[in-house]
C-alpha positions as a LaTeX table, in Angstrom:
\begin{tabular}{lrrr}
\hline
Residue & $x$ (\AA) & $y$ (\AA) & $z$ (\AA) \\
\hline
Unk1 & $-21.22$ & 7.15 & 8.64 \\
Unk2 & $-24.23$ & 4.82 & 8.46 \\
Unk3 & $-24.24$ & 1.21 & 7.29 \\
Unk4 & $-25.60$ & 2.44 & 3.93 \\
Unk5 & $-22.53$ & 4.69 & 3.60 \\
Unk6 & $-20.26$ & 1.73 & 4.36 \\
Unk7 & $-21.99$ & $-0.61$ & 1.90 \\
Unk8 & $-21.94$ & 2.04 & $-0.83$ \\
Unk9 & $-18.19$ & 2.58 & $-0.37$ \\
Unk10 & $-17.51$ & $-1.17$ & $-0.38$ \\
Unk11 & $-19.56$ & $-1.52$ & $-3.56$ \\
Unk12 & $-17.42$ & 1.13 & $-5.28$ \\
Unk13 & $-14.25$ & $-0.61$ & $-4.12$ \\
Unk14 & $-15.42$ & $-4.00$ & $-5.43$ \\
Unk15 & $-15.92$ & $-2.70$ & $-8.99$ \\
Unk16 & $-12.18$ & $-2.43$ & $-9.83$ \\
Unk17 & $-11.41$ & $-5.60$ & $-7.85$ \\
Unk18 & $-13.93$ & $-7.61$ & $-9.90$ \\
Unk19 & $-12.95$ & $-5.88$ & $-13.13$ \\
Unk20 & $-9.18$ & $-6.34$ & $-12.95$ \\
Unk21 & $-9.49$ & $-9.96$ & $-11.89$ \\
Unk22 & $-11.85$ & $-10.57$ & $-14.81$ \\
Unk23 & $-9.34$ & $-9.07$ & $-17.25$ \\
Unk24 & $-6.73$ & $-11.58$ & $-16.11$ \\
Unk25 & $-9.16$ & $-14.48$ & $-15.72$ \\
Unk26 & $-10.62$ & $-14.42$ & $-19.26$ \\
Unk27 & $-7.28$ & $-15.02$ & $-21.07$ \\
Unk28 & $-6.55$ & $-17.87$ & $-18.67$ \\
Unk29 & $-9.88$ & $-19.44$ & $-19.59$ \\
Unk30 & $-9.12$ & $-19.08$ & $-23.29$ \\
Unk31 & $-5.63$ & $-20.53$ & $-22.89$ \\
Unk32 & $-6.96$ & $-23.15$ & $-20.46$ \\
Unk33 & $-4.44$ & $-22.10$ & $-17.82$ \\
Unk34 & $-6.89$ & $-21.20$ & $-15.07$ \\
Unk35 & $-5.98$ & $-23.01$ & $-11.87$ \\
Unk36 & $-8.61$ & $-21.37$ & $-9.69$ \\
Unk37 & $-12.17$ & $-20.14$ & $-10.12$ \\
Unk38 & $-12.93$ & $-16.47$ & $-10.73$ \\
Unk39 & $-14.40$ & $-15.70$ & $-7.31$ \\
Unk40 & $-11.60$ & $-17.65$ & $-5.67$ \\
Unk41 & $-9.16$ & $-15.35$ & $-7.47$ \\
Unk42 & $-11.13$ & $-12.28$ & $-6.32$ \\
Unk43 & $-11.08$ & $-13.38$ & $-2.68$ \\
Unk44 & $-7.44$ & $-14.38$ & $-2.97$ \\
Unk45 & $-6.47$ & $-10.91$ & $-4.19$ \\
Unk46 & $-8.03$ & $-9.41$ & $-1.06$ \\
Unk47 & $-5.78$ & $-11.52$ & 1.15 \\
Unk48 & $-2.54$ & $-10.85$ & $-0.73$ \\
Unk49 & $-2.63$ & $-13.78$ & $-3.15$ \\
Unk50 & $-2.60$ & $-14.14$ & $-6.92$ \\
Unk51 & $-1.74$ & $-11.68$ & $-9.70$ \\
Unk52 & $-3.36$ & $-8.69$ & $-7.96$ \\
Unk53 & $-1.90$ & $-9.35$ & $-4.53$ \\
Unk54 & $-1.73$ & $-5.57$ & $-3.99$ \\
Unk55 & $-5.50$ & $-5.64$ & $-3.45$ \\
Unk56 & $-4.74$ & $-6.64$ & 0.15 \\
Unk57 & $-4.91$ & $-2.89$ & 0.78 \\
Unk58 & $-8.49$ & $-2.79$ & $-0.48$ \\
Unk59 & $-9.29$ & $-5.81$ & 1.68 \\
Unk60 & $-7.91$ & $-3.93$ & 4.69 \\
Unk61 & $-9.89$ & $-0.85$ & 3.67 \\
Unk62 & $-13.10$ & $-2.90$ & 3.55 \\
Unk63 & $-12.44$ & $-4.15$ & 7.09 \\
Unk64 & $-11.83$ & $-0.58$ & 8.25 \\
Unk65 & $-15.04$ & 0.61 & 6.60 \\
Unk66 & $-17.02$ & $-1.91$ & 8.65 \\
Unk67 & $-15.38$ & $-0.41$ & 11.76 \\
Unk68 & $-16.13$ & 3.19 & 10.73 \\
Unk69 & $-19.61$ & 3.39 & 12.35 \\
Unk70 & $-18.16$ & 2.05 & 15.63 \\
Unk71 & $-15.18$ & 4.42 & 15.67 \\
Unk72 & $-17.40$ & 7.34 & 14.67 \\
Unk73 & $-19.82$ & 6.52 & 17.48 \\
Unk74 & $-16.96$ & 6.43 & 20.02 \\
Unk75 & $-15.69$ & 9.83 & 18.86 \\
Unk76 & $-19.14$ & 11.43 & 19.05 \\
Unk77 & $-19.92$ & 9.96 & 22.46 \\
Unk78 & $-16.58$ & 10.72 & 24.15 \\
Unk79 & $-13.42$ & 12.17 & 22.63 \\
Unk80 & $-11.52$ & 11.06 & 25.76 \\
Unk81 & $-12.57$ & 7.44 & 25.22 \\
Unk82 & $-11.59$ & 7.80 & 21.56 \\
Unk83 & $-8.10$ & 8.98 & 22.56 \\
Unk84 & $-7.74$ & 6.14 & 25.08 \\
Unk85 & $-8.65$ & 3.53 & 22.44 \\
Unk86 & $-6.22$ & 5.17 & 20.00 \\
Unk87 & $-3.40$ & 5.13 & 22.58 \\
Unk88 & $-4.01$ & 1.43 & 23.26 \\
Unk89 & $-3.63$ & 0.55 & 19.57 \\
Unk90 & $-0.59$ & 2.81 & 19.23 \\
Unk91 & 1.09 & 1.08 & 22.18 \\
Unk92 & 0.34 & $-2.33$ & 20.64 \\
Unk93 & 1.89 & $-1.20$ & 17.33 \\
Unk94 & 4.98 & 0.30 & 18.93 \\
Unk95 & 5.57 & $-2.69$ & 21.21 \\
Unk96 & 5.45 & $-5.00$ & 18.21 \\
Unk97 & 8.05 & $-2.84$ & 16.47 \\
Unk98 & 10.29 & $-2.80$ & 19.54 \\
Unk99 & 10.08 & $-6.59$ & 19.72 \\
Unk100 & 11.11 & $-6.83$ & 16.06 \\
Unk101 & 14.19 & $-4.69$ & 16.67 \\
Unk102 & 15.47 & $-6.20$ & 19.89 \\
Unk103 & 14.34 & $-9.84$ & 19.87 \\
Unk104 & 16.51 & $-10.94$ & 16.97 \\
Unk105 & 13.55 & $-12.93$ & 15.63 \\
Unk106 & 11.67 & $-12.48$ & 12.36 \\
Unk107 & 9.16 & $-9.59$ & 12.39 \\
Unk108 & 5.95 & $-10.55$ & 14.21 \\
Unk109 & 3.89 & $-9.12$ & 11.37 \\
Unk110 & 5.23 & $-11.81$ & 9.07 \\
Unk111 & 2.78 & $-14.21$ & 10.70 \\
Unk112 & $-0.19$ & $-12.00$ & 9.72 \\
Unk113 & $-0.91$ & $-10.96$ & 6.14 \\
Unk114 & $-1.22$ & $-7.22$ & 5.65 \\
Unk115 & $-5.00$ & $-7.35$ & 5.19 \\
Unk116 & $-5.49$ & $-8.42$ & 8.79 \\
Unk117 & $-2.91$ & $-6.23$ & 10.55 \\
Unk118 & $-5.85$ & $-4.33$ & 11.96 \\
Unk119 & $-3.95$ & $-2.85$ & 14.92 \\
Unk120 & $-1.81$ & $-0.85$ & 12.46 \\
Unk121 & $-4.65$ & 0.37 & 10.26 \\
Unk122 & $-6.78$ & 1.36 & 13.26 \\
Unk123 & $-3.84$ & 3.35 & 14.67 \\
Unk124 & $-3.45$ & 5.39 & 11.49 \\
Unk125 & $-7.17$ & 5.67 & 10.78 \\
Unk126 & $-8.02$ & 6.88 & 14.28 \\
Unk127 & $-5.06$ & 9.29 & 14.25 \\
Unk128 & $-6.47$ & 10.86 & 11.09 \\
Unk129 & $-9.85$ & 11.12 & 12.78 \\
Unk130 & $-8.31$ & 12.81 & 15.82 \\
Unk131 & $-6.42$ & 15.29 & 13.63 \\
Unk132 & $-9.66$ & 16.05 & 11.79 \\
Unk133 & $-11.30$ & 16.75 & 15.14 \\
Unk134 & $-8.42$ & 18.94 & 16.36 \\
Unk135 & $-8.45$ & 21.02 & 13.18 \\
Unk136 & $-11.75$ & 22.47 & 14.41 \\
Unk137 & $-10.06$ & 23.64 & 17.62 \\
Unk138 & $-6.41$ & 24.25 & 16.73 \\
Unk139 & $-5.13$ & 26.47 & 13.93 \\
Unk140 & $-2.13$ & 24.46 & 12.69 \\
Unk141 & $-1.20$ & 27.32 & 10.36 \\
Unk142 & 0.15 & 29.13 & 13.45 \\
Unk143 & 2.71 & 26.33 & 13.80 \\
Unk144 & 3.63 & 26.22 & 10.12 \\
Unk145 & 7.26 & 27.30 & 10.63 \\
Unk146 & 7.88 & 24.79 & 13.43 \\
Unk147 & 6.20 & 22.01 & 11.46 \\
Unk148 & 8.38 & 22.74 & 8.42 \\
Unk149 & 11.58 & 22.46 & 10.47 \\
Unk150 & 10.34 & 19.36 & 12.27 \\
Unk151 & 9.38 & 17.73 & 8.96 \\
Unk152 & 12.87 & 18.27 & 7.53 \\
Unk153 & 14.57 & 16.85 & 10.63 \\
Unk154 & 12.27 & 13.83 & 10.77 \\
Unk155 & 12.72 & 13.20 & 7.03 \\
Unk156 & 16.51 & 13.10 & 7.43 \\
Unk157 & 16.20 & 10.79 & 10.45 \\
Unk158 & 13.78 & 8.54 & 8.54 \\
Unk159 & 16.20 & 8.22 & 5.63 \\
Unk160 & 19.06 & 7.31 & 7.98 \\
Unk161 & 16.84 & 4.87 & 9.85 \\
Unk162 & 15.64 & 3.24 & 6.62 \\
Unk163 & 19.19 & 2.68 & 5.35 \\
Unk164 & 20.26 & 0.81 & 8.50 \\
Unk165 & 16.95 & $-0.77$ & 9.44 \\
Unk166 & 16.91 & $-3.43$ & 6.70 \\
Unk167 & 19.97 & $-5.04$ & 8.25 \\
Unk168 & 18.77 & $-4.42$ & 11.81 \\
Unk169 & 15.57 & $-6.44$ & 11.52 \\
Unk170 & 16.97 & $-8.67$ & 8.76 \\
Unk171 & 14.19 & $-7.74$ & 6.36 \\
Unk172 & 14.18 & $-5.04$ & 3.66 \\
Unk173 & 10.40 & $-4.70$ & 3.21 \\
Unk174 & 8.79 & $-1.38$ & 4.17 \\
Unk175 & 5.66 & $-3.11$ & 5.43 \\
Unk176 & 7.41 & $-4.01$ & 8.69 \\
Unk177 & 8.06 & $-0.33$ & 9.45 \\
Unk178 & 4.48 & 0.91 & 9.57 \\
Unk179 & 4.37 & 0.23 & 13.32 \\
Unk180 & 7.60 & 2.13 & 14.00 \\
Unk181 & 7.16 & 5.20 & 16.21 \\
Unk182 & 9.59 & 7.31 & 14.14 \\
Unk183 & 7.78 & 6.47 & 10.89 \\
Unk184 & 4.41 & 7.12 & 12.52 \\
Unk185 & 5.40 & 10.55 & 13.86 \\
Unk186 & 7.07 & 11.42 & 10.55 \\
Unk187 & 3.92 & 10.61 & 8.56 \\
Unk188 & 1.67 & 12.55 & 10.95 \\
Unk189 & 4.05 & 15.54 & 10.84 \\
Unk190 & 4.17 & 15.53 & 7.03 \\
Unk191 & 0.36 & 15.42 & 7.01 \\
Unk192 & 0.08 & 18.33 & 9.45 \\
Unk193 & 2.67 & 20.29 & 7.48 \\
Unk194 & 0.66 & 19.82 & 4.28 \\
Unk195 & $-2.64$ & 20.92 & 5.77 \\
Unk196 & $-0.99$ & 23.95 & 7.38 \\
Unk197 & $-0.05$ & 25.20 & 3.91 \\
Unk198 & $-2.98$ & 27.14 & 2.52 \\
Unk199 & $-1.60$ & 28.75 & $-0.64$ \\
Unk200 & $-0.50$ & 26.86 & $-3.75$ \\
Unk201 & 0.36 & 28.15 & $-7.20$ \\
Unk202 & $-2.00$ & 27.22 & $-10.04$ \\
Unk203 & 0.64 & 24.88 & $-11.45$ \\
Unk204 & 1.17 & 23.15 & $-8.10$ \\
Unk205 & $-2.58$ & 22.86 & $-7.60$ \\
Unk206 & $-3.00$ & 21.12 & $-10.96$ \\
Unk207 & $-0.24$ & 18.63 & $-10.11$ \\
Unk208 & $-1.72$ & 17.91 & $-6.67$ \\
Unk209 & $-5.23$ & 17.48 & $-8.08$ \\
Unk210 & $-3.96$ & 15.17 & $-10.82$ \\
Unk211 & $-2.02$ & 12.96 & $-8.42$ \\
Unk212 & $-4.97$ & 12.87 & $-6.03$ \\
Unk213 & $-7.47$ & 12.03 & $-8.77$ \\
Unk214 & $-5.38$ & 9.18 & $-10.19$ \\
Unk215 & $-3.76$ & 7.88 & $-6.98$ \\
Unk216 & $-6.22$ & 4.98 & $-6.68$ \\
Unk217 & $-5.43$ & 3.79 & $-10.21$ \\
Unk218 & $-1.71$ & 4.42 & $-9.77$ \\
Unk219 & $-1.70$ & 2.14 & $-6.76$ \\
Unk220 & $-3.51$ & $-0.62$ & $-8.67$ \\
Unk221 & $-1.29$ & $-0.61$ & $-11.76$ \\
Unk222 & 2.04 & 0.15 & $-10.08$ \\
Unk223 & 2.74 & $-3.56$ & $-9.61$ \\
Unk224 & 2.39 & $-4.09$ & $-13.38$ \\
Unk225 & 4.83 & $-1.23$ & $-14.02$ \\
Unk226 & 7.21 & $-2.62$ & $-11.41$ \\
Unk227 & 7.22 & $-6.01$ & $-13.15$ \\
Unk228 & 8.26 & $-4.24$ & $-16.35$ \\
Unk229 & 11.18 & $-2.59$ & $-14.56$ \\
Unk230 & 12.21 & $-5.91$ & $-13.02$ \\
Unk231 & 12.77 & $-7.24$ & $-16.54$ \\
Unk232 & 15.12 & $-4.38$ & $-17.36$ \\
Unk233 & 16.97 & $-3.42$ & $-14.16$ \\
Unk234 & 18.74 & $-5.16$ & $-11.31$ \\
Unk235 & 17.86 & $-3.51$ & $-8.00$ \\
Unk236 & 21.30 & $-3.40$ & $-6.39$ \\
Unk237 & 21.78 & 0.20 & $-5.33$ \\
Unk238 & 20.15 & 3.34 & $-3.97$ \\
Unk239 & 20.43 & 5.19 & $-7.31$ \\
Unk240 & 18.75 & 2.51 & $-9.41$ \\
Unk241 & 16.07 & 2.08 & $-6.74$ \\
Unk242 & 15.36 & 5.82 & $-6.87$ \\
Unk243 & 15.13 & 5.71 & $-10.68$ \\
Unk244 & 12.76 & 2.75 & $-10.36$ \\
Unk245 & 10.48 & 4.57 & $-7.92$ \\
Unk246 & 10.21 & 7.60 & $-10.21$ \\
Unk247 & 9.84 & 5.46 & $-13.34$ \\
Unk248 & 7.19 & 3.18 & $-11.87$ \\
Unk249 & 5.21 & 6.18 & $-10.67$ \\
Unk250 & 5.31 & 7.92 & $-14.07$ \\
Unk251 & 4.37 & 4.79 & $-16.03$ \\
Unk252 & 1.57 & 4.01 & $-13.56$ \\
Unk253 & 0.28 & 7.57 & $-13.83$ \\
Unk254 & 0.34 & 7.40 & $-17.65$ \\
Unk255 & $-1.53$ & 4.07 & $-17.77$ \\
Unk256 & $-4.08$ & 5.35 & $-15.27$ \\
Unk257 & $-4.54$ & 8.60 & $-17.21$ \\
Unk258 & $-5.22$ & 6.73 & $-20.47$ \\
Unk259 & $-7.68$ & 4.29 & $-18.85$ \\
Unk260 & $-9.48$ & 7.16 & $-17.09$ \\
Unk261 & $-10.40$ & 8.66 & $-20.47$ \\
Unk262 & $-12.27$ & 5.53 & $-21.59$ \\
Unk263 & $-15.98$ & 5.55 & $-20.65$ \\
Unk264 & $-17.08$ & 2.80 & $-18.24$ \\
Unk265 & $-13.58$ & 1.29 & $-18.25$ \\
Unk266 & $-12.46$ & 4.29 & $-16.18$ \\
Unk267 & $-14.24$ & 2.73 & $-13.19$ \\
Unk268 & $-11.23$ & 0.42 & $-12.98$ \\
Unk269 & $-8.91$ & 3.25 & $-11.91$ \\
Unk270 & $-11.04$ & 6.08 & $-10.50$ \\
Unk271 & $-12.65$ & 5.60 & $-7.09$ \\
\hline
\end{tabular}
């Protein structure tokens, strides 16, 4: 978790960011439709602007990587201090969500682009770190049955919450739910349920490995696939939205798979 580790990771992240922006920038140069410079486009993509606005996630990840040595040092020096810091950020996140639901105002997060919603990313990042630490001391497999039941219940509650929440906070975007306590507990429970399962069939293992290997690329190209679907479908119901989610995922996976087989170019989709 040294500074060299951080810089190496950031360097790997910047390769697809620079590459994808270059792919879009060159045609604009040829067609003389470039409004901004190349590096301006790159920086813009990291703060949720431009064609690759989804790179805000990579911008947030870069910020978190710079915090990694600090968070790692806190954990190694005092796990109690680590938990206290985590609780502080969790409280901040949950209070923001409560304000959104009961104030009647627009979500507070709307005033901060996703790249810089650090309180949220620290909450999830540190929670993962704590779980990783607890795995050494607690055998979650012993609670597999309880976790399975709890996951099912929380999943049902999350679906019900999601259906009504768009009207409750007057905004349909999922990004304003990351600070919600129900969503947070649901995600953590799903994660614990997954790691408590130790045996997979060979077929399931291949599917999991494939999704994991291409997930970085799928995330990058999913916006392109979504734009294709927007030309064909009108998103006005749960069924068509479900079809869109599945379709966008499959198209994104296919595009990523093809690109991953091309030498050098595969750096654009495999991290």
